[in-house]
PDB file of C-alpha atoms in Angstrom:
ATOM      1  CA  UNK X 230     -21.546   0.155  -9.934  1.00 68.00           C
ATOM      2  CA  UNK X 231     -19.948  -2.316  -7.642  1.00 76.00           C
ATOM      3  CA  UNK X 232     -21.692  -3.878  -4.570  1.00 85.00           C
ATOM      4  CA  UNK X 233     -20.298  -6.620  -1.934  1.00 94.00           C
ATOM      5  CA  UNK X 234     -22.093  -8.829   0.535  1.00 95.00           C
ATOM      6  CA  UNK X 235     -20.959  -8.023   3.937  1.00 97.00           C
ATOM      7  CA  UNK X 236     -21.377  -9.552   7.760  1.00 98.00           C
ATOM      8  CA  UNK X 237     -21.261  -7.426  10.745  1.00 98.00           C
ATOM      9  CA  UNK X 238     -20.575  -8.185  13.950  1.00 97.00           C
ATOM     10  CA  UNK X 239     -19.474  -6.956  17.502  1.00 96.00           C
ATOM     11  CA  UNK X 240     -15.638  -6.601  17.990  1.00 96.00           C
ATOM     12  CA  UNK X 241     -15.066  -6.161  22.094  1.00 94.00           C
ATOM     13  CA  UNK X 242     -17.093  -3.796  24.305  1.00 94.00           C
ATOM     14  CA  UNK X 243     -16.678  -0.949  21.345  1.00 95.00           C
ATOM     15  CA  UNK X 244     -16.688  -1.147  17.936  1.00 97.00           C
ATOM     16  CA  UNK X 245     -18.139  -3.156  14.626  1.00 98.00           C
ATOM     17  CA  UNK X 246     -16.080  -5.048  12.367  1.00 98.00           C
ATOM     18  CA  UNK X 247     -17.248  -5.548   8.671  1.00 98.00           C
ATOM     19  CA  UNK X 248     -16.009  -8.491   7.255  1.00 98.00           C
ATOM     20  CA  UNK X 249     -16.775  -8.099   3.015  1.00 97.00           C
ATOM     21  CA  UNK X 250     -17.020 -11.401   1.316  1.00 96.00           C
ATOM     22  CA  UNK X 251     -14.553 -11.067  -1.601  1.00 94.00           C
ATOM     23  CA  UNK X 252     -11.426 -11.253  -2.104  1.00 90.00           C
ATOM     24  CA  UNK X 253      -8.511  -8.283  -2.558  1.00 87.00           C
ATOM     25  CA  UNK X 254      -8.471  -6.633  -5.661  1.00 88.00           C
ATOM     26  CA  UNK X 255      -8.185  -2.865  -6.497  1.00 87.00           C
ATOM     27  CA  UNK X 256     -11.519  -2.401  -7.159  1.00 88.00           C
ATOM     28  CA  UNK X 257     -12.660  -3.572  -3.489  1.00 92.00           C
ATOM     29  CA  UNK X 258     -10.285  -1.554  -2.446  1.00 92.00           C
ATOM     30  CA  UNK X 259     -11.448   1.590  -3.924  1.00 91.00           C
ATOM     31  CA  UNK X 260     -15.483   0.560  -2.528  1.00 93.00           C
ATOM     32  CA  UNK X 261     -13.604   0.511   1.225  1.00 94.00           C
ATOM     33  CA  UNK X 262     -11.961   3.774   1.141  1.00 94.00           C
ATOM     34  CA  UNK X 263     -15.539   5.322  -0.028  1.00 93.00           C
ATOM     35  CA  UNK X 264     -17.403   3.568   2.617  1.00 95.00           C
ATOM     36  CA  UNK X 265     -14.604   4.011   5.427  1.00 95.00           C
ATOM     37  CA  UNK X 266     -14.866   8.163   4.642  1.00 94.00           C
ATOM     38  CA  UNK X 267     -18.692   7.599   4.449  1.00 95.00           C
ATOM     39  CA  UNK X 268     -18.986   5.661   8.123  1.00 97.00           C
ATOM     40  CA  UNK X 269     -16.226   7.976   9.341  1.00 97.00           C
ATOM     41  CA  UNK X 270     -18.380  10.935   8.623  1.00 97.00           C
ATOM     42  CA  UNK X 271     -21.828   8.929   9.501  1.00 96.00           C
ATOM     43  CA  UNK X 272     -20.867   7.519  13.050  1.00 96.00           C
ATOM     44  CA  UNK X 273     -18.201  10.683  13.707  1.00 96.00           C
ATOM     45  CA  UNK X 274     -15.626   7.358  14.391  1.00 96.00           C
ATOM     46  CA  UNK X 275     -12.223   6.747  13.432  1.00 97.00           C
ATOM     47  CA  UNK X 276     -12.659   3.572  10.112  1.00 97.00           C
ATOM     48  CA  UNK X 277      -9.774   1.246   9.836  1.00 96.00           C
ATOM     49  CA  UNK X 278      -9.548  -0.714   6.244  1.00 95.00           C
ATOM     50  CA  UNK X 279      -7.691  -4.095   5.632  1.00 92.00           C
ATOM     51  CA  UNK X 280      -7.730  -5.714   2.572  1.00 91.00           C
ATOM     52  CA  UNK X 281     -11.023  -6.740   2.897  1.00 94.00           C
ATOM     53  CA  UNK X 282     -12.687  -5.655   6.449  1.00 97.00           C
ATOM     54  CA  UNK X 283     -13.828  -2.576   7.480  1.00 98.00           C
ATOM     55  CA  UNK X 284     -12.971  -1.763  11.559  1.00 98.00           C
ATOM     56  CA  UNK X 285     -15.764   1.067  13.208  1.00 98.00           C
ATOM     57  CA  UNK X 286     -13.844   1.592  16.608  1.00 97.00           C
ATOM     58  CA  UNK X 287     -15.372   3.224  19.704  1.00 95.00           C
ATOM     59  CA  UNK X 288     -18.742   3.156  18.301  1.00 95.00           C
ATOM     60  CA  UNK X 289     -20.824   1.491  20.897  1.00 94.00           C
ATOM     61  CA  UNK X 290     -21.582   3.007  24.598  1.00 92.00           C
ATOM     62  CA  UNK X 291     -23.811   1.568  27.316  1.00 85.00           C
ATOM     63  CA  UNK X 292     -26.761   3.799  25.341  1.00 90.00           C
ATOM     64  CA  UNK X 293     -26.039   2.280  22.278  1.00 92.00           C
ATOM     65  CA  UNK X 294     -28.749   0.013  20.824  1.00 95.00           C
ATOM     66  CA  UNK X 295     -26.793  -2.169  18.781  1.00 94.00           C
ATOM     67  CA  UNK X 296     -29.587  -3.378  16.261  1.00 95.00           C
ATOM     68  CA  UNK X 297     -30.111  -0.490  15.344  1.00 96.00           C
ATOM     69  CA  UNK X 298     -26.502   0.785  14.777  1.00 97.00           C
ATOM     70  CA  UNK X 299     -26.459  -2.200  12.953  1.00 97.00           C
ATOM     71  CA  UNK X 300     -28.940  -1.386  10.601  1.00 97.00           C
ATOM     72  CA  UNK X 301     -27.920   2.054   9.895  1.00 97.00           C
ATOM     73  CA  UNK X 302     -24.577   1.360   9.188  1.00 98.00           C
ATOM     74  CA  UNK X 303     -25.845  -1.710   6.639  1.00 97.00           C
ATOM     75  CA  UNK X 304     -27.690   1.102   4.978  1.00 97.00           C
ATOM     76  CA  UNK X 305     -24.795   3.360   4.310  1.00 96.00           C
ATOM     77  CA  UNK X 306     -23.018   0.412   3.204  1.00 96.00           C
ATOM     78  CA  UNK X 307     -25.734  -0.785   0.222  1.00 95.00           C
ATOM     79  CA  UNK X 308     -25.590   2.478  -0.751  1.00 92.00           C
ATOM     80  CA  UNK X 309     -24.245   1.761  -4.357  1.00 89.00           C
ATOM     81  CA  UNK X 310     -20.839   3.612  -5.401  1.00 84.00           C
ATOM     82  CA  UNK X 311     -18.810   4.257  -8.227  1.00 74.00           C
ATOM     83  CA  UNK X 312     -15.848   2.223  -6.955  1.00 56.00           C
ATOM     84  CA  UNK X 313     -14.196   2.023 -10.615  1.00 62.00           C
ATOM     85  CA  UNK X 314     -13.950   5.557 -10.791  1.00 58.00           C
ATOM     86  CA  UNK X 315     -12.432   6.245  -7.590  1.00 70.00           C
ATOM     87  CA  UNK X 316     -10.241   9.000  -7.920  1.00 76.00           C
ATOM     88  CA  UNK X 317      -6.400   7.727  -7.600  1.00 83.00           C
ATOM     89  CA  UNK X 318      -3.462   9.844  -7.987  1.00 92.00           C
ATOM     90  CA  UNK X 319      -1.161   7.781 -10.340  1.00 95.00           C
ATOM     91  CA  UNK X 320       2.867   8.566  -8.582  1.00 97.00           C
ATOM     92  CA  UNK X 321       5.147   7.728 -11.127  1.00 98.00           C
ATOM     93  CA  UNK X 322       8.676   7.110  -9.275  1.00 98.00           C
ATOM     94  CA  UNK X 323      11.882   6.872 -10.604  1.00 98.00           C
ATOM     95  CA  UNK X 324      13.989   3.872 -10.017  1.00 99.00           C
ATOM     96  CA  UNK X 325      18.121   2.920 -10.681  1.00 99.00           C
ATOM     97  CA  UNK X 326      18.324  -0.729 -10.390  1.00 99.00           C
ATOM     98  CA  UNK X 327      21.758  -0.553 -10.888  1.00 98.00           C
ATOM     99  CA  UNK X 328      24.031  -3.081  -8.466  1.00 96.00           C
ATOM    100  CA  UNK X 329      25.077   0.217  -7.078  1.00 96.00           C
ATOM    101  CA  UNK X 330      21.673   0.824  -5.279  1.00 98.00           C
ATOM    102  CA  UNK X 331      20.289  -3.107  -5.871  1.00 98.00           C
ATOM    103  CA  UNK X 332      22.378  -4.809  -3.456  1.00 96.00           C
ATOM    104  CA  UNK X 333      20.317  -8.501  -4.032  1.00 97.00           C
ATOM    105  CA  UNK X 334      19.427  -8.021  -7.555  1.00 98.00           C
ATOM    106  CA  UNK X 335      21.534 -10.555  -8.484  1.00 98.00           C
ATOM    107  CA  UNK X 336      20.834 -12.819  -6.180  1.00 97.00           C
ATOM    108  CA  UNK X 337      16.663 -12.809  -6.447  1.00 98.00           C
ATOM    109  CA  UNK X 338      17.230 -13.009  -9.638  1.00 98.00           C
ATOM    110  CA  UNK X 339      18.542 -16.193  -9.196  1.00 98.00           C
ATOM    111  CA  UNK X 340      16.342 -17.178  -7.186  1.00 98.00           C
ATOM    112  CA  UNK X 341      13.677 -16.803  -9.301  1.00 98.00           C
ATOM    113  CA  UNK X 342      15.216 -17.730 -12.669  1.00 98.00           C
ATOM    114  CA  UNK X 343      15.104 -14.325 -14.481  1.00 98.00           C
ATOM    115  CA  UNK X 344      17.066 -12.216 -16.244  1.00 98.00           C
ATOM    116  CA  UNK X 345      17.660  -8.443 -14.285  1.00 98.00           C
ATOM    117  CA  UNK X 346      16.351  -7.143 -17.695  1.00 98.00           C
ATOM    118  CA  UNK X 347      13.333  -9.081 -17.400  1.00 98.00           C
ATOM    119  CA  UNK X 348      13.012  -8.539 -14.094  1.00 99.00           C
ATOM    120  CA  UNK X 349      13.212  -4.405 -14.853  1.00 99.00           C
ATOM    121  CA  UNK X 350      11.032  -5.003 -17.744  1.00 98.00           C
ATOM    122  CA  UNK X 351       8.534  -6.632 -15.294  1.00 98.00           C
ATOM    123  CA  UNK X 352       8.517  -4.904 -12.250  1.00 99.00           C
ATOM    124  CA  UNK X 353       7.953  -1.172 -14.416  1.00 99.00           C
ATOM    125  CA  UNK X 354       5.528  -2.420 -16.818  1.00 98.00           C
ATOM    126  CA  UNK X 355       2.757  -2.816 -14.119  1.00 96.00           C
ATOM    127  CA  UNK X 356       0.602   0.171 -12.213  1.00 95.00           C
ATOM    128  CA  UNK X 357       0.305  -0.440  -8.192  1.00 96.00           C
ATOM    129  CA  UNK X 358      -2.355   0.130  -5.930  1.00 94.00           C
ATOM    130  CA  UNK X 359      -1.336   1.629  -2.503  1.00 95.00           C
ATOM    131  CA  UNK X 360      -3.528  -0.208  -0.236  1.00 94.00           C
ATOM    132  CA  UNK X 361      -1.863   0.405   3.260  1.00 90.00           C
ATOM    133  CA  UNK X 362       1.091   2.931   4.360  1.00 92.00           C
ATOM    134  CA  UNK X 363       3.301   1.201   7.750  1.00 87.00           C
ATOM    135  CA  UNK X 364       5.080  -0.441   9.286  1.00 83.00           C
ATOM    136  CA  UNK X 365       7.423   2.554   9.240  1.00 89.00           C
ATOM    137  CA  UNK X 366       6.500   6.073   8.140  1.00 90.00           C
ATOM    138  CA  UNK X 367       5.005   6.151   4.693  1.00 91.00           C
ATOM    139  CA  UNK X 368       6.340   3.021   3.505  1.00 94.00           C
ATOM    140  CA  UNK X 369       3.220   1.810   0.870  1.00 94.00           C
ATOM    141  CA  UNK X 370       2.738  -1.454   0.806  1.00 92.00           C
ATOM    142  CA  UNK X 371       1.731  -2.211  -3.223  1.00 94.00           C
ATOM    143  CA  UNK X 372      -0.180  -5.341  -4.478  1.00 90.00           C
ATOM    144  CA  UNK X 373      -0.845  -6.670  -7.913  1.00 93.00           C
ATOM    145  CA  UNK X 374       2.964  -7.893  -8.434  1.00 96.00           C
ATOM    146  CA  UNK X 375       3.664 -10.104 -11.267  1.00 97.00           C
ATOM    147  CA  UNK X 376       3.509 -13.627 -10.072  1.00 98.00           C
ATOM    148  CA  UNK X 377       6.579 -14.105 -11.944  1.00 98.00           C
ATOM    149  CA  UNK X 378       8.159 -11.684  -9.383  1.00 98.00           C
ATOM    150  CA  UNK X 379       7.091 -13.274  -6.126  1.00 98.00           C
ATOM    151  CA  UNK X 380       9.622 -14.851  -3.497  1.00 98.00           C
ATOM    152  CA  UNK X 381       9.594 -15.380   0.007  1.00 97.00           C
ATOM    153  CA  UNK X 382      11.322 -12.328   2.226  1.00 96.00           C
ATOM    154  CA  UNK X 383      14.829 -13.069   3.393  1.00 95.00           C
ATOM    155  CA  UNK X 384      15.914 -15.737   5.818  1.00 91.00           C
ATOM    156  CA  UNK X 385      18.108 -13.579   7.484  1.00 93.00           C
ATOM    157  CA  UNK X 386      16.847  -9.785   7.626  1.00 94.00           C
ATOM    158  CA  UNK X 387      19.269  -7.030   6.320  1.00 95.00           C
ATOM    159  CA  UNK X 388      20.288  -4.878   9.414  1.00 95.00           C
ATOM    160  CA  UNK X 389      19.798  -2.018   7.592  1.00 96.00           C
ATOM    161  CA  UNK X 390      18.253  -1.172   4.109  1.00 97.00           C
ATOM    162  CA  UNK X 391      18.933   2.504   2.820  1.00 97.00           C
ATOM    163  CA  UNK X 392      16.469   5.243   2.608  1.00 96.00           C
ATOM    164  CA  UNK X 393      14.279   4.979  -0.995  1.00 97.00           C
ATOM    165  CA  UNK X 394      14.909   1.609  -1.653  1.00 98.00           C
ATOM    166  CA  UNK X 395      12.666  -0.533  -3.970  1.00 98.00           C
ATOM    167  CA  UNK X 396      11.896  -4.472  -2.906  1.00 98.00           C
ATOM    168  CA  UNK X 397      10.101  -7.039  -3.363  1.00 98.00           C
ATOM    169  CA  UNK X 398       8.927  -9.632  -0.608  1.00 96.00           C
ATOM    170  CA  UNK X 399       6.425 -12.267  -0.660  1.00 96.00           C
ATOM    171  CA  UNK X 400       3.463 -11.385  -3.209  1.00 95.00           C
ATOM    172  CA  UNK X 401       4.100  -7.256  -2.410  1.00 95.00           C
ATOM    173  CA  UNK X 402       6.628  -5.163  -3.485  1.00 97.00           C
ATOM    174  CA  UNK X 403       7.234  -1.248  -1.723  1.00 96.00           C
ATOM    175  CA  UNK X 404       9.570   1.497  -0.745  1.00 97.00           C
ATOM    176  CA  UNK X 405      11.573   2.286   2.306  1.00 97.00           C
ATOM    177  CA  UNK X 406      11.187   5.721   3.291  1.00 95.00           C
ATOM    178  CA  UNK X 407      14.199   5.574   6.154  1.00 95.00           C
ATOM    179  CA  UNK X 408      17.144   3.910   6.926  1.00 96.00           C
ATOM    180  CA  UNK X 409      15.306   0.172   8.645  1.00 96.00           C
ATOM    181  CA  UNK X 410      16.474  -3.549   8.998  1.00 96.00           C
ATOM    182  CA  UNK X 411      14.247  -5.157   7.211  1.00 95.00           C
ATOM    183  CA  UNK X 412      13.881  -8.816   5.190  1.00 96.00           C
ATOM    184  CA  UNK X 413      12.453  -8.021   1.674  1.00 97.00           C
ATOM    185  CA  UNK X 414      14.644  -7.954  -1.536  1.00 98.00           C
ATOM    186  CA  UNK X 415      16.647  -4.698  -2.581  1.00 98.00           C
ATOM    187  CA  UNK X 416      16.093  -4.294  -6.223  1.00 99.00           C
ATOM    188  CA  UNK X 417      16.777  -1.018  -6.642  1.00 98.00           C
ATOM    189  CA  UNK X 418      16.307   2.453  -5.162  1.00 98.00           C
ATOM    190  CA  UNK X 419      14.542   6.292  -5.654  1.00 98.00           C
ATOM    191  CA  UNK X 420      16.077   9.592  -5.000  1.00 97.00           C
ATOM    192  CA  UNK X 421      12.728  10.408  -4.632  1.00 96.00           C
ATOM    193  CA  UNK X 422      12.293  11.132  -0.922  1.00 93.00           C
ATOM    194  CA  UNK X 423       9.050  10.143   0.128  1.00 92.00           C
ATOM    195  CA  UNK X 424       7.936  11.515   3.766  1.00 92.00           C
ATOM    196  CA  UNK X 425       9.030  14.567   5.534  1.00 89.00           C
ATOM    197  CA  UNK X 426       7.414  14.698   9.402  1.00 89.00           C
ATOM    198  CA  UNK X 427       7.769  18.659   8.686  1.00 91.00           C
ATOM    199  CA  UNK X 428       5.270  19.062   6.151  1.00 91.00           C
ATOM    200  CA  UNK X 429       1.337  19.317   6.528  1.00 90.00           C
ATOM    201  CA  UNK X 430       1.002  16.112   4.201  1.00 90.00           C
ATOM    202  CA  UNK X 431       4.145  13.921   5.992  1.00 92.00           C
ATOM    203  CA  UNK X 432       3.804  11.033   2.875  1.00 93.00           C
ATOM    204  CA  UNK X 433       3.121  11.889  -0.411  1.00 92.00           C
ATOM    205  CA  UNK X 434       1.120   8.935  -0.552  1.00 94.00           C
ATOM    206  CA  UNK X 435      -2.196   8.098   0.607  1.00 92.00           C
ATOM    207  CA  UNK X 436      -3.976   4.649   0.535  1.00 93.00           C
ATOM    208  CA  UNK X 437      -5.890   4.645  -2.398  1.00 93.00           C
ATOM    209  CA  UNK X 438      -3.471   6.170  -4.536  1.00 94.00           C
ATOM    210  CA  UNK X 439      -1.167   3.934  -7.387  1.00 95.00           C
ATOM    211  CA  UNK X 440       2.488   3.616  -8.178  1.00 97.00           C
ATOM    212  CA  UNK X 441       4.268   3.204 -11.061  1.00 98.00           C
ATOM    213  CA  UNK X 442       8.197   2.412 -11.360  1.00 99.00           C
ATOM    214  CA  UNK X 443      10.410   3.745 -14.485  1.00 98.00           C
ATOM    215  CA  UNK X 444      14.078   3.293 -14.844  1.00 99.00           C
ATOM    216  CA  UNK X 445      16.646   5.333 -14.680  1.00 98.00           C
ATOM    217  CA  UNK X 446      20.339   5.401 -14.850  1.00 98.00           C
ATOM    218  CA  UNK X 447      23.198   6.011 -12.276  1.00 97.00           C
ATOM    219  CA  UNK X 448      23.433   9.428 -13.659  1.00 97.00           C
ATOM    220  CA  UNK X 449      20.095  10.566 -13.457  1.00 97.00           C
ATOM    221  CA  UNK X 450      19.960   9.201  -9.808  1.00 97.00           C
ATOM    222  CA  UNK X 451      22.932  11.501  -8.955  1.00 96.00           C
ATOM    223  CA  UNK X 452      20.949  14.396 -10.983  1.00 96.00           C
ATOM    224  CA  UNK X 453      17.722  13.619  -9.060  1.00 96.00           C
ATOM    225  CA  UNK X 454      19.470  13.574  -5.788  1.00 93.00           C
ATOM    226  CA  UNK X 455      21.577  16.623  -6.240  1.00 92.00           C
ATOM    227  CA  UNK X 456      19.006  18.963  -7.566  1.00 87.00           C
ATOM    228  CA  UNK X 457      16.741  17.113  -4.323  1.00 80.00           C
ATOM    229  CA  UNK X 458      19.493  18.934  -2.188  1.00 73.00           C
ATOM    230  CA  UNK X 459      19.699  22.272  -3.318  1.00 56.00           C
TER     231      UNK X 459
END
């Protein structure tokens, strides 16, 4: 059982924010996607998570008496929960890091004095929590990179990164669902196609959920993709 110390306060005319003193780690994250459904379902409100606040919005009205909101929603919050044993769906997703679909492999590699080997070696060997999907469509933002893989996004954005590819930038590494410009490092790419606005379930990724990479060769992306096609 995992519990946090917390402060609540007053954000605007509307809503709480909860403010949990600790810092990211997958197991916080797993406590604030209980509590978030918990408060959803206690207070009828839409919960926004970050990596370590909780936002209540549109919870107050001139009837409200904030004390005692206050107090309630403190009490669903020491609630104790089973935060280790959240249940995660584990994705694992293909990945050709060939040159081919890894147009600055080389280069980050460079830049951060590894071999691409290594750098394959590294990047599948580790399992990644999902803790946010944005800034377009499904994209999952993943934490718990190897430090060794960190580097800084671009200095000059790409004007347009393909459609399943794999990069790394900052302290994060993810997956572009779409065609987008964007400034973190191509290192490889999927043929797995991740969101489709026609389905009931657009991503196929919730927060919450992890991701692990495995390699594959050109070959078996061409395979992947064709048989995606028929």
């Amino acid at each position: 059982m995992r519990q946090y110390d917390f402060h609540i306060s007053r954000l605007g005319d509307y809503s709480l924010l909860i403010q949990i003193d600790s810092k990211p780690s997958k197991y916080l994250l797993n406590w604030l996607l209980i509590k978030k459904a918990d408060l959803s379902k206690l207070l009828n409100a839409e919960v926004v998570h970050t990596y370590n606040e909780l936002l209540v919005k549109d919870c107050i009205s001139v009837n409200t008496n904030l004390e005692s909101l206050i107090n309630q929603v403190s009490a669903a919050l020491n609630v104790p929960v089973s935060s280790d044993d959240y249940n995660s769906v584990v994705h694992k997703i293909p990945v050709c890091y060939s040159s081919k679909y890894a147009a600055d492999l080389e280069e980050y590699a460079s830049q951060i004095k590894c071999t691409i080997p290594e750098i394959i070696e590294i990047h599948t060997s580790i399992e990644y929590p999902i803790y946010f999907l944005g800034f377009l469509p499904g994209f999952p933002y993943l934490e718990n990179l190897d430090a060794r893989l960190h580097l800084d996004r671009k200095s000059v954005p790409s004007r347009l990164i393909p459609k399943g590819s794999v990069a790394i930038g900052g302290t994060q590494t993810g997956i572009y669902p779409q065609d987008s410009p964007g400034g973190w490092h191509v290192i490889g790419r999927t043929p797995i196609s991740l969101f489709d606005a026609t389905k009931a379930t657009p991503s196929m990724f919730k927060a919450g959920d992890m991701i692990q990479f495995y390699a594959i060769s050109e070959s078996d992306f061409e395979e992947i993709t064709t048989s995606n096609n028929l």
